[in-house]
XYZ file of C-alpha atoms in Angstrom:
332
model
C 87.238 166.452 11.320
C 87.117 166.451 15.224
C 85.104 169.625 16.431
C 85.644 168.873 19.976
C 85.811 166.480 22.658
C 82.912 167.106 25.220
C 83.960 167.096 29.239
C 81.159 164.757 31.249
C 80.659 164.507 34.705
C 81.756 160.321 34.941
C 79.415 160.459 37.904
C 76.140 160.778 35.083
C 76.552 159.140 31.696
C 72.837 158.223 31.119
C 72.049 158.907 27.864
C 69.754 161.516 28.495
C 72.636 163.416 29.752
C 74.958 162.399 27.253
C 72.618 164.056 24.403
C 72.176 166.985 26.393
C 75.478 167.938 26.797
C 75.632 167.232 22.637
C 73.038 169.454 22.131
C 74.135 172.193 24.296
C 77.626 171.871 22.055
C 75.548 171.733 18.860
C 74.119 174.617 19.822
C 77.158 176.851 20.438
C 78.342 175.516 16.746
C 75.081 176.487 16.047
C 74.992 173.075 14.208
C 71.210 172.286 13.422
C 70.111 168.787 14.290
C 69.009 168.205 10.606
C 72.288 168.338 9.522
C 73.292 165.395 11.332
C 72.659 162.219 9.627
C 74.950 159.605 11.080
C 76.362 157.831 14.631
C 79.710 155.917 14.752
C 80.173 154.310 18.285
C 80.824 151.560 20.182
C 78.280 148.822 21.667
C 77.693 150.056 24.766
C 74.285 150.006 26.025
C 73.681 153.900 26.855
C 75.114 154.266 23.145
C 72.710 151.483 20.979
C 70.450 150.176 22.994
C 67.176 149.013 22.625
C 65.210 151.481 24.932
C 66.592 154.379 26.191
C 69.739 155.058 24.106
C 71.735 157.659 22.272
C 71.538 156.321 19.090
C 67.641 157.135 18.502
C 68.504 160.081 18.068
C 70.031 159.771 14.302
C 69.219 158.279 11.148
C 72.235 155.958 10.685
C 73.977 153.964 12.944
C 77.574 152.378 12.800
C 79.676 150.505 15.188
C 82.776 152.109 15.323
C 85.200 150.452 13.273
C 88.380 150.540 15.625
C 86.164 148.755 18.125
C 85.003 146.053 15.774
C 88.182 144.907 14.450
C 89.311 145.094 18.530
C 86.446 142.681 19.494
C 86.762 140.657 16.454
C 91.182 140.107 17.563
C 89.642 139.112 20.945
C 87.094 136.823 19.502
C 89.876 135.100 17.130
C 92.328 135.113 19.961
C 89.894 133.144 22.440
C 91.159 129.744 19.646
C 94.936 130.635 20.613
C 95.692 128.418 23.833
C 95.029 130.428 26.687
C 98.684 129.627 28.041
C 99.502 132.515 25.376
C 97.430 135.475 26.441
C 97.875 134.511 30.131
C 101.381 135.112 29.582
C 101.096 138.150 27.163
C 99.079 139.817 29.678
C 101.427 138.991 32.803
C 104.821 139.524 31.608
C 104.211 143.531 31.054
C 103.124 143.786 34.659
C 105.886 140.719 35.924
C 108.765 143.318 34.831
C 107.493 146.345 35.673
C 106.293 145.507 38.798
C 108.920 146.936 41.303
C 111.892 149.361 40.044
C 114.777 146.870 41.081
C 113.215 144.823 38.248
C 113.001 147.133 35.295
C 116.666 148.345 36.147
C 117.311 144.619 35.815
C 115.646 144.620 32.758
C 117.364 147.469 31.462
C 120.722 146.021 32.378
C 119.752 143.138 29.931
C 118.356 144.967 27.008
C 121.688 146.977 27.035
C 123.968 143.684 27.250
C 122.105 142.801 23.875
C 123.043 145.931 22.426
C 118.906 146.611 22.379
C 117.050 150.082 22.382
C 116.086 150.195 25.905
C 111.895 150.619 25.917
C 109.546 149.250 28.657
C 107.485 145.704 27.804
C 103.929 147.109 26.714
C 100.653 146.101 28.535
C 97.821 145.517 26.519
C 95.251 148.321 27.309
C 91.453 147.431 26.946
C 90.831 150.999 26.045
C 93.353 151.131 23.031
C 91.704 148.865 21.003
C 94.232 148.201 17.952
C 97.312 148.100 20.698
C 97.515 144.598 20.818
C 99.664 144.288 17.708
C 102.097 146.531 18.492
C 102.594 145.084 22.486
C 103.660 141.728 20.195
C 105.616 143.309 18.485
C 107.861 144.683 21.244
C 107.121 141.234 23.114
C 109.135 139.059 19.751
C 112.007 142.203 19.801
C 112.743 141.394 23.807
C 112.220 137.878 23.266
C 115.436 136.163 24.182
C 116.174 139.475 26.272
C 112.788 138.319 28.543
C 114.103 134.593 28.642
C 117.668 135.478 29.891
C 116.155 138.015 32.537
C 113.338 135.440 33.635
C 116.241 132.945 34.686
C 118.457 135.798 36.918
C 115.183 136.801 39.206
C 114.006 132.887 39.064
C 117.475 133.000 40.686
C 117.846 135.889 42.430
C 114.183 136.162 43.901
C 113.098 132.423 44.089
C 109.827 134.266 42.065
C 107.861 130.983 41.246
C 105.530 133.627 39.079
C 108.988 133.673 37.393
C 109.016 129.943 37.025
C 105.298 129.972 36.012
C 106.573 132.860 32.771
C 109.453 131.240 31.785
C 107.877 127.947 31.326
C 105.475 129.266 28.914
C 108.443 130.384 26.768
C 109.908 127.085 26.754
C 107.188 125.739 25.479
C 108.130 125.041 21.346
C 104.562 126.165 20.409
C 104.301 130.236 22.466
C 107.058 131.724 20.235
C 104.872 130.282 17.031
C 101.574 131.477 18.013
C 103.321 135.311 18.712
C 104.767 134.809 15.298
C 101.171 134.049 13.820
C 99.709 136.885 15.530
C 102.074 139.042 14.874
C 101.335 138.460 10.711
C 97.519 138.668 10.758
C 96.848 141.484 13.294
C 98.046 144.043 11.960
C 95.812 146.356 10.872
C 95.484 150.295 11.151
C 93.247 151.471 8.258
C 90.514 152.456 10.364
C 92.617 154.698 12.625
C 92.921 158.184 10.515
C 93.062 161.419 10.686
C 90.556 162.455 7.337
C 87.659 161.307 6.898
C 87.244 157.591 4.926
C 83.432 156.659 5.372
C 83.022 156.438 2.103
C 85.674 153.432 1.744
C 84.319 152.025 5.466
C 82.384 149.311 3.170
C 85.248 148.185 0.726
C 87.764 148.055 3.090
C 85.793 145.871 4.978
C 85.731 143.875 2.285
C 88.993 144.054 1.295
C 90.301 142.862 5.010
C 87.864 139.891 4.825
C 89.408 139.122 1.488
C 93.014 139.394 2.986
C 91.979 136.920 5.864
C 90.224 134.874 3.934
C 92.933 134.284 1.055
C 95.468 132.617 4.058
C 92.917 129.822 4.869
C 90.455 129.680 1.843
C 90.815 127.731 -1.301
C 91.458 130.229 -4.583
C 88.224 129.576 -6.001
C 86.242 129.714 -2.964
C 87.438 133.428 -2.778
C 85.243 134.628 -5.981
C 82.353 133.334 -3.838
C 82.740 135.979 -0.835
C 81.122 136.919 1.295
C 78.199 134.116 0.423
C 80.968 131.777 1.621
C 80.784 128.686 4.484
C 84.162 129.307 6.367
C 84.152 126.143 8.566
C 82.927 124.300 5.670
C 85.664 121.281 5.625
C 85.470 121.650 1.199
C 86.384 124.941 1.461
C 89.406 124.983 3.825
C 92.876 124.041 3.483
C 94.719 123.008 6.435
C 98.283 122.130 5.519
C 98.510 124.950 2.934
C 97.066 128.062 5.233
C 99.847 130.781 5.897
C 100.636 131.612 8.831
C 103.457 134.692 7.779
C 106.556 134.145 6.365
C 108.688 134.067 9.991
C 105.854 131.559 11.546
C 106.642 129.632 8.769
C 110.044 129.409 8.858
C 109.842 129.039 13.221
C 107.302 126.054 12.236
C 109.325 124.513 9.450
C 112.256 124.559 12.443
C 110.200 122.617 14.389
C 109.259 119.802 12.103
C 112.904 119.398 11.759
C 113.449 118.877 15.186
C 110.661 116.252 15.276
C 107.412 118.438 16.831
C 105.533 117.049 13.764
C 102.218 116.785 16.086
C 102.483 120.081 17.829
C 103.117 122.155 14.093
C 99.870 119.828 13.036
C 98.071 121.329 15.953
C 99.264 125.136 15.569
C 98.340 124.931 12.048
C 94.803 123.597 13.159
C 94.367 126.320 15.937
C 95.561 129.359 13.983
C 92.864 127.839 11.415
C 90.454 127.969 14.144
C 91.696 131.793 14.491
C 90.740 132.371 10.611
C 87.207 130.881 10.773
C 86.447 132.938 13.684
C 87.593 136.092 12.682
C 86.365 135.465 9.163
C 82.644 135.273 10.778
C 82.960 138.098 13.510
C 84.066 140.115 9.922
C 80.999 139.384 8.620
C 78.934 140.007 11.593
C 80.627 143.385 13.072
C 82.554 145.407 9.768
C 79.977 146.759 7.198
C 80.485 144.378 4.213
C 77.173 144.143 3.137
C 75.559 147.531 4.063
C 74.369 148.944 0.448
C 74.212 152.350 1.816
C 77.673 152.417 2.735
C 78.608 150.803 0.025
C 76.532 153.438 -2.751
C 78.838 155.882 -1.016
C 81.470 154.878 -3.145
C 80.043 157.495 -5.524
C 81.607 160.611 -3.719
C 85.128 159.466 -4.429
C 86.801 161.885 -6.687
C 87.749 159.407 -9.378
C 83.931 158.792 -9.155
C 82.511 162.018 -8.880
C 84.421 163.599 -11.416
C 85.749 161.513 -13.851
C 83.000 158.801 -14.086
C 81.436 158.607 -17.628
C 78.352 156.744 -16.155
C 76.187 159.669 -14.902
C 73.290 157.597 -14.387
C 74.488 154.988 -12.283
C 75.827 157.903 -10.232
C 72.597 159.438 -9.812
C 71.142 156.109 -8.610
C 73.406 155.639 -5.963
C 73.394 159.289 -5.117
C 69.817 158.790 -5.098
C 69.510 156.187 -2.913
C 71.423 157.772 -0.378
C 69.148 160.414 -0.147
C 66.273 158.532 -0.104
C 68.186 156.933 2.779
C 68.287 160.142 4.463
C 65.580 161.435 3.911
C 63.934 164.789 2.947
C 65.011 165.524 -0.560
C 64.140 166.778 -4.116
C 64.411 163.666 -6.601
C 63.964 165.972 -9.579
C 66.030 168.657 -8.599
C 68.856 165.896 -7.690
C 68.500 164.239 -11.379
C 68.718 168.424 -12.891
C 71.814 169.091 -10.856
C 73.689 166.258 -11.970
């Protein structure tokens, strides 16, 4: 659970003054430095670096799972034409810019009979936002379109012209469709405490990916598995999400055979590359995390296999350090 969030002076946040304000908190917890056994953070330098860094501080290190996933969607995103997150990152700020707009705005949303909320902007700092600012992007859709036209009109705005063109294009609406179906994901985000399922559900997501792009019997094989390996993908069968589909499906029937060839082979692009940043940043193949398992209660107390449990409990300790191996085996 969160003990408490520690005020720093932004003007010093060295790492030697980042641990000593810990410590002076650990201290008033009177919270003894042996009992802490594990860091979850993000990358930054001051945090994990190789010299002087906060992390050496602590037996085990993680990244921070809600920042993984965050720079895995950017790293996945960079094969989405940058046309798309030009515009996703304009048209927030385009609307909102000056109050006569975003009363124009509102005028629109309530001629469509629409619950009247602003257009998002996709913060840095809020690391799983970016599903949910598409989300409210494909609600406003034809809402955005109509109001692009009146200040095109009524403002001569050629950043206007610029916006609206990008929505005109057939392929924008399909790669918001795509992303929409594959970035959602909130697991990591909770309240209690899930570090003992950090390692399977890592798994488990790279097996979700991997299962819209992959063939069904290169799946067993994972995570050993080649993902830009031209055997194991399948380009006219990935899915994309059940609306992307039925947008792309639209679009062959109007004759944009190529571009739906080249969004498939793009948004395949988007699989391989978040399939490998998986596999690089999330904690599938850490054993220690994954001998955690263990402490789960349909483990712990219903498990018939009392050995096996003392290996892995066993193993964690050793991890750890400092510990009676006897004692341990008696106790269980």
């Amino acid at each position: 659970q969160l003990v408490k969030l520690i005020d720093l002076n932004a003007t010093d946040c060295s790492a030697k003054k980042l641990f000593s304000a810990f410590a002076i908190e650990m201290e008033k917890f009177s919270i003894p430095f042996v009992n802490i056994v594990a860091l979850s953070c993000d990358n930054a330098a001051v945090m994990v670096g190789k010299h002087i860094s906060f992390k050496n501080k602590y037996v085990q290190t993680f990244a921070c799972p809600c920042h993984a996933v965050a720079l895995i969607a950017h790293a996945a995103c960079a094969k989405i034409p940058a046309f798309c997150d030009d515009f996703f990152k304009k048209i927030g700020v385009f609307i909102n810019k000056t109050p006569k707009r975003s009363a124009v705005f509102q005028d629109f949303t309530e001629s469509f009979q629409q619950s009247n909320h602003k257009m998002l902007k996709l913060a840095g700092t809020r690391w799983l936002s970016r599903h949910s600012c598409i989300s409210r992007l494909l609600k406003y859709w034809d809402t955005i379109q109509h109001f692009l036209n009146e200040i095109i009109i009524t403002e001569k705005s050629k950043s206007g012209e610029y916006l609206l063109s990008i929505m005109q294009n057939v392929d924008t609406k399909a790669y918001f469709l795509f992303l929409h179906y594959i970035l959602y994901n909130a697991y990591f985000q909770a309240e209690e405490t899930r570090i003992y399922l950090l390692q399977s559900k890592s798994f488990n997501l790279l097996t979700d990916m991997s299962r819209n792009f992959l063939k069904p019997e290169i799946l067993e094989n994972l995570p050993n598995v080649t993902f830009s390996s031209e055997e194991n993908k399948k380009l006219l069968d990935i899915s994309l999400g059940q609306e992307c589909e039925e947008y792309l499906s639209y679009l062959t029937q109007e004759g944009h055979i190529d571009v739906v060839t080249t969004i498939r082979r793009n948004c395949l692009q988007f699989y391989i590359t978040a399939a490998k940043e998986m596999l690089q940043r999330l904690p599938i193949k850490n054993k220690f995390l994954y001998k955690l398992k263990v402490f789960r209660s349909c483990t712990s107390l219903f498990d018939d296999d009392r050995e096996t449990s003392f290996n892995d409990v066993s193993f964690i300790a050793e991890t750890l350090g400092d510990f009676d191996k006897t004692g341990l085996k008696e106790f269980l």
